[in-house]
Amino acid sequence: MELFNATEVVKDYAGHRALDHVSISVEEQSVFGLLGPNGAGKTTLIRIINQITAPDSGEIFFMGRKVKSTDIQYIGYLPEERGLYKKMKVGEQALYLAQLKGMSKNDALKNLKKWFEKFEIQPWWNKKVEELSKGMAQKVQFITTVIHEPKLLIFDEPFSGFDPINAKLLKNEILNLKEQGATIIFSTHNMASVEEICDHIALIHKSKKILDGNIYDIKENYKLGIYEIETPELHAVNSHFAGNGFEVMEEEIRGNRQRVKFRKKDGESNRDVLQKLTAQIEISAFREVIPSMNDVFIQVVEHANLTK
Amino acid sequence: MNKALLILKREYLTRVRKKSFIIMTLLVPFLFGAFTILPAWLAMQDDHEERTIAVYDGTGIFLGRLENTEYTKFHFVPKEEYLKIREDLKQSPFYALLFIPPNILSSNRAQIFSDKQVTIDIKSLVDDKLEQILENDKKQNVIAESGIPDLEEKLAATRTNIQLETIKIGEQGESVKSSTEIAMAVGYACGFIIYMFVFIYGTMVMRGVMEEKTSRIVEVIISSVKPMQLMFGKIVGIGLVGLTQLFFWLIIGGAIITGVQTFAGGDPAQAMEQTQNLMNTQGVASAPAIQAQQQNMALEIIDMIGNLNLTLILSSFIFYFLAGFLMYSSLMGAIGSAVDHDEEAQQLMLPVTLPLIFSIIILFPVVKNPEGALAFWASMIPLTSPVIMMVRVPFGVPTWELLLSMATLIASIAGTIWIAGKIYRTGILMYGKKVNLKEIVKWLRYRN
């Protein structure tokens, strides 16, 4: 079931179209990656979802019906540029932000206690935000984002500013929230994390959506028919590939292994390829090269730039 | 609405709990009291040092007639001693040496010698005493010459003191005793308080908006509440902080004034006694008459304050206080939203604060001529009317003028809030852009 749906959204600023007929559809209990180069229009779309700004045309649906202004209490938003009141105490501030999302004071306190324990930051409750380090403040802000148990969570570059250990902690928490039923919209430039946690992505470029789909389907679609073998033989093996009609893309010796990337002939099955090669060289690994999201991103955006 | 209340509560509590607020609220009335009451009180304190002044009388008419006062004694010395003292005044037991020359009647001059500058009190005391004695002698001569023994009483009876009462004729033809001085004081105070609060607390709104923008928390907040709720909560919250401060200042100020009055209770009476003594010696009026007159005056002042139409003044004050704050703080909030840095804020603030500063510049001319063209127009134009109309109200303003001024102000506030809201909604999310007025005008056309 779809939790969130935007159809044909257009948003103009004076002399500049920020979003041009963009439609996205976010499945319930999934992680939706919102990708795109800087200035593509991601932030505008996120602000429309948050009802910070309204679209000029197009429709927004939430939980299967037209969006209402009260829906913002079901949304949690962690903006890319983090910020808290510096002079305010951590606990007081978290409580305030939770209440602004419509929580009662008691519920808010109960949930805050749980999260502060989970992140082991209870001693910070009475500290002022300006006394915290950047990473500490980020943790507090993450808690204030999820405290009201939102159905839809929007994370804009959630891992920036975290060290690898805390980034892992955060990633696990995000996946946990998904397990518990939350739907997540995740905007980032970090393609490795997209592959790790996203189910579905949409790529926005120059105000238009240029790619949309399940992450596995997309990678499948952007396969280039390239294969890779690993062999313990460290001498030149090019001739064996060329002789079989394979086009060598790249070869590399690392340690006691040699890797060769190549393109097979159209219509040839993997079994045929392996039979031909094993007859000539020792093979310790064979696999199809699946493009990384990074490759897909670069390929799609560069292609879009060329056609313009 | 509930969320706007939450915001209001935070804005109010974080500011009221600040140390600087508490200190200012408690300290300012004391400082104010110290700077106004203390010098006056100190000036009223009598000089209790005992001093003896040596007198050499070259005429012989003052002997036995220079009366000692409680702390100042006069000691007559012969010529040889006078010369000796004059040679070595420092070693002598005398504070000063008064030389009355033989020709004082024609020259009107006398000299007082001292090693240190004599105090102003001593100088005027000696001066007064010499004058009194000489005047008295001259009077006696005139009386003797004229052959009218009760000439002095007759002349005293010619003294006249006119009290010009100012009476305002109201719209229904009723006449009300009024006081120009009191109207001026009340008008000036009202106008100045409004100016000060609008300025201080308007700037506070601007800083609050800037704080939220530069700390980037604003994006989180407006994903929970509407920007207008945030702005509303902030303006009203800070306005209440201002009212709280004003309230405490009035209470503490009142307490200080009462305290000073009871503490220095003897002083006014003493002062009264002194004037009585002075007047008695001059034989102008008897003590009970003066006392009655003074009591009358006090009653009259109270009466005239009562005649000021306090209900109208108070309700107008509250109206113009809130209206002025609402208008200026929404503009200041808009400025705070549009800028990233303090320097930019200063630049954009100038056009907004200019009318406010103009109001305070024309405050005095308006107090002096509350019916003039300047006063009229400045009390109609919405950017100056909160201060200027309030200066005029104690003098009495035609009802239509007051209503027109209020209506214009309300309409302008609606317009100002609309414009400010537009700027605010765009501005708080706009970073890294050098903003000028042209850019801001462009924002007014954005749909949000």
Short mmCIF file of N, CA and C in Angstrom, two decimals, chain B residues 22-73:
data_model
loop_
_atom_site.label_atom_id
_atom_site.label_comp_id
_atom_site.label_asym_id
_atom_site.label_seq_id
_atom_site.Cartn_x
_atom_site.Cartn_y
_atom_site.Cartn_z
N ILE B 22 15.98 39.59 34.49
CA ILE B 22 15.66 39.76 35.90
C ILE B 22 16.44 40.95 36.47
N ILE B 23 17.72 41.01 36.11
CA ILE B 23 18.55 42.10 36.64
C ILE B 23 18.02 43.46 36.16
N MET B 24 17.73 43.53 34.84
CA MET B 24 17.23 44.80 34.30
C MET B 24 15.92 45.20 34.97
N THR B 25 15.04 44.21 35.12
CA THR B 25 13.72 44.51 35.67
C THR B 25 13.83 45.02 37.10
N LEU B 26 14.74 44.43 37.87
CA LEU B 26 14.85 44.85 39.26
C LEU B 26 15.69 46.12 39.41
N LEU B 27 16.70 46.22 38.55
CA LEU B 27 17.69 47.27 38.77
C LEU B 27 17.26 48.64 38.23
N VAL B 28 16.62 48.62 37.06
CA VAL B 28 16.32 49.89 36.40
C VAL B 28 15.53 50.87 37.29
N PRO B 29 14.47 50.40 37.98
CA PRO B 29 13.75 51.37 38.83
C PRO B 29 14.65 51.96 39.91
N PHE B 30 15.56 51.13 40.45
CA PHE B 30 16.46 51.63 41.48
C PHE B 30 17.43 52.64 40.91
N LEU B 31 17.98 52.29 39.73
CA LEU B 31 18.91 53.23 39.09
C LEU B 31 18.19 54.53 38.77
N PHE B 32 16.99 54.38 38.24
CA PHE B 32 16.21 55.55 37.88
C PHE B 32 15.97 56.41 39.13
N GLY B 33 15.58 55.70 40.19
CA GLY B 33 15.36 56.40 41.45
C GLY B 33 16.63 57.08 41.93
N ALA B 34 17.73 56.31 41.82
CA ALA B 34 19.00 56.84 42.30
C ALA B 34 19.39 58.10 41.54
N PHE B 35 19.17 58.07 40.23
CA PHE B 35 19.61 59.20 39.41
C PHE B 35 18.69 60.42 39.52
N THR B 36 17.42 60.19 39.90
CA THR B 36 16.54 61.34 39.99
C THR B 36 16.34 61.80 41.44
N ILE B 37 16.08 60.82 42.31
CA ILE B 37 15.72 61.20 43.67
C ILE B 37 16.95 61.55 44.51
N LEU B 38 18.01 60.75 44.32
CA LEU B 38 19.16 60.90 45.18
C LEU B 38 19.77 62.32 45.16
N PRO B 39 20.06 62.86 43.99
CA PRO B 39 20.64 64.21 43.99
C PRO B 39 19.72 65.22 44.67
N ALA B 40 18.42 65.08 44.40
CA ALA B 40 17.47 66.00 45.02
C ALA B 40 17.48 65.84 46.53
N TRP B 41 17.52 64.58 46.97
CA TRP B 41 17.48 64.30 48.40
C TRP B 41 18.75 64.83 49.07
N LEU B 42 19.88 64.58 48.40
CA LEU B 42 21.15 65.05 48.95
C LEU B 42 21.17 66.57 49.04
N ALA B 43 20.60 67.22 48.03
CA ALA B 43 20.59 68.67 48.02
C ALA B 43 19.77 69.21 49.18
N MET B 44 18.76 68.39 49.58
CA MET B 44 17.90 68.84 50.66
C MET B 44 18.55 68.68 52.03
N GLN B 45 19.57 67.83 52.08
CA GLN B 45 20.23 67.61 53.35
C GLN B 45 20.94 68.89 53.79
N ASP B 46 20.70 69.32 55.08
CA ASP B 46 21.32 70.55 55.55
C ASP B 46 22.77 70.32 55.90
N ASP B 47 23.47 71.41 55.84
CA ASP B 47 24.88 71.40 56.20
C ASP B 47 24.94 71.56 57.73
N HIS B 48 25.49 70.53 58.42
CA HIS B 48 25.45 70.57 59.88
C HIS B 48 26.80 70.94 60.50
N GLU B 49 27.68 71.53 59.72
CA GLU B 49 28.99 71.86 60.27
C GLU B 49 28.91 73.21 61.01
N GLU B 50 29.51 73.27 62.21
CA GLU B 50 29.48 74.54 62.96
C GLU B 50 30.61 75.43 62.49
N ARG B 51 30.26 76.67 62.18
CA ARG B 51 31.28 77.58 61.68
C ARG B 51 31.12 78.92 62.39
N THR B 52 32.23 79.55 62.65
CA THR B 52 32.18 80.89 63.22
C THR B 52 32.85 81.84 62.24
N ILE B 53 32.16 82.93 61.99
CA ILE B 53 32.70 83.91 61.05
C ILE B 53 33.05 85.17 61.84
N ALA B 54 34.27 85.59 61.66
CA ALA B 54 34.69 86.84 62.31
C ALA B 54 34.18 88.01 61.47
N VAL B 55 33.66 89.03 62.17
CA VAL B 55 33.09 90.15 61.43
C VAL B 55 33.77 91.45 61.88
N TYR B 56 34.26 92.17 60.93
CA TYR B 56 34.71 93.54 61.27
C TYR B 56 33.71 94.50 60.63
N ASP B 57 33.01 95.23 61.49
CA ASP B 57 31.96 96.12 61.02
C ASP B 57 32.50 97.54 60.95
N GLY B 58 32.74 98.05 59.77
CA GLY B 58 33.28 99.39 59.59
C GLY B 58 32.24 100.47 59.79
N THR B 59 30.96 100.09 59.84
CA THR B 59 29.89 101.08 59.94
C THR B 59 29.36 101.20 61.35
N GLY B 60 29.39 100.09 62.08
CA GLY B 60 28.85 100.09 63.42
C GLY B 60 27.34 99.88 63.47
N ILE B 61 26.72 99.71 62.31
CA ILE B 61 25.26 99.54 62.37
C ILE B 61 24.85 98.08 62.45
N PHE B 62 25.81 97.16 62.28
CA PHE B 62 25.43 95.73 62.26
C PHE B 62 25.60 95.05 63.60
N LEU B 63 26.33 95.68 64.50
CA LEU B 63 26.64 95.05 65.78
C LEU B 63 25.35 94.62 66.48
N GLY B 64 25.35 93.36 66.87
CA GLY B 64 24.19 92.85 67.58
C GLY B 64 23.01 92.55 66.67
N ARG B 65 23.12 92.85 65.39
CA ARG B 65 21.98 92.59 64.51
C ARG B 65 22.20 91.41 63.56
N LEU B 66 23.50 90.98 63.46
CA LEU B 66 23.76 89.77 62.66
C LEU B 66 23.49 88.57 63.55
N GLU B 67 22.30 88.01 63.42
CA GLU B 67 21.92 86.93 64.35
C GLU B 67 22.60 85.62 63.98
N ASN B 68 23.02 84.93 65.06
CA ASN B 68 23.58 83.60 64.81
C ASN B 68 22.49 82.65 64.35
N THR B 69 22.85 81.74 63.47
CA THR B 69 21.91 80.67 63.15
C THR B 69 22.38 79.43 63.89
N GLU B 70 21.68 78.32 63.70
CA GLU B 70 21.97 77.13 64.49
C GLU B 70 23.43 76.68 64.33
N TYR B 71 23.92 76.77 63.11
CA TYR B 71 25.26 76.24 62.88
C TYR B 71 26.28 77.32 62.50
N THR B 72 25.81 78.50 62.24
CA THR B 72 26.75 79.55 61.85
C THR B 72 26.70 80.69 62.86
N LYS B 73 27.87 80.97 63.44
CA LYS B 73 27.93 82.04 64.46
C LYS B 73 28.71 83.22 63.90
#
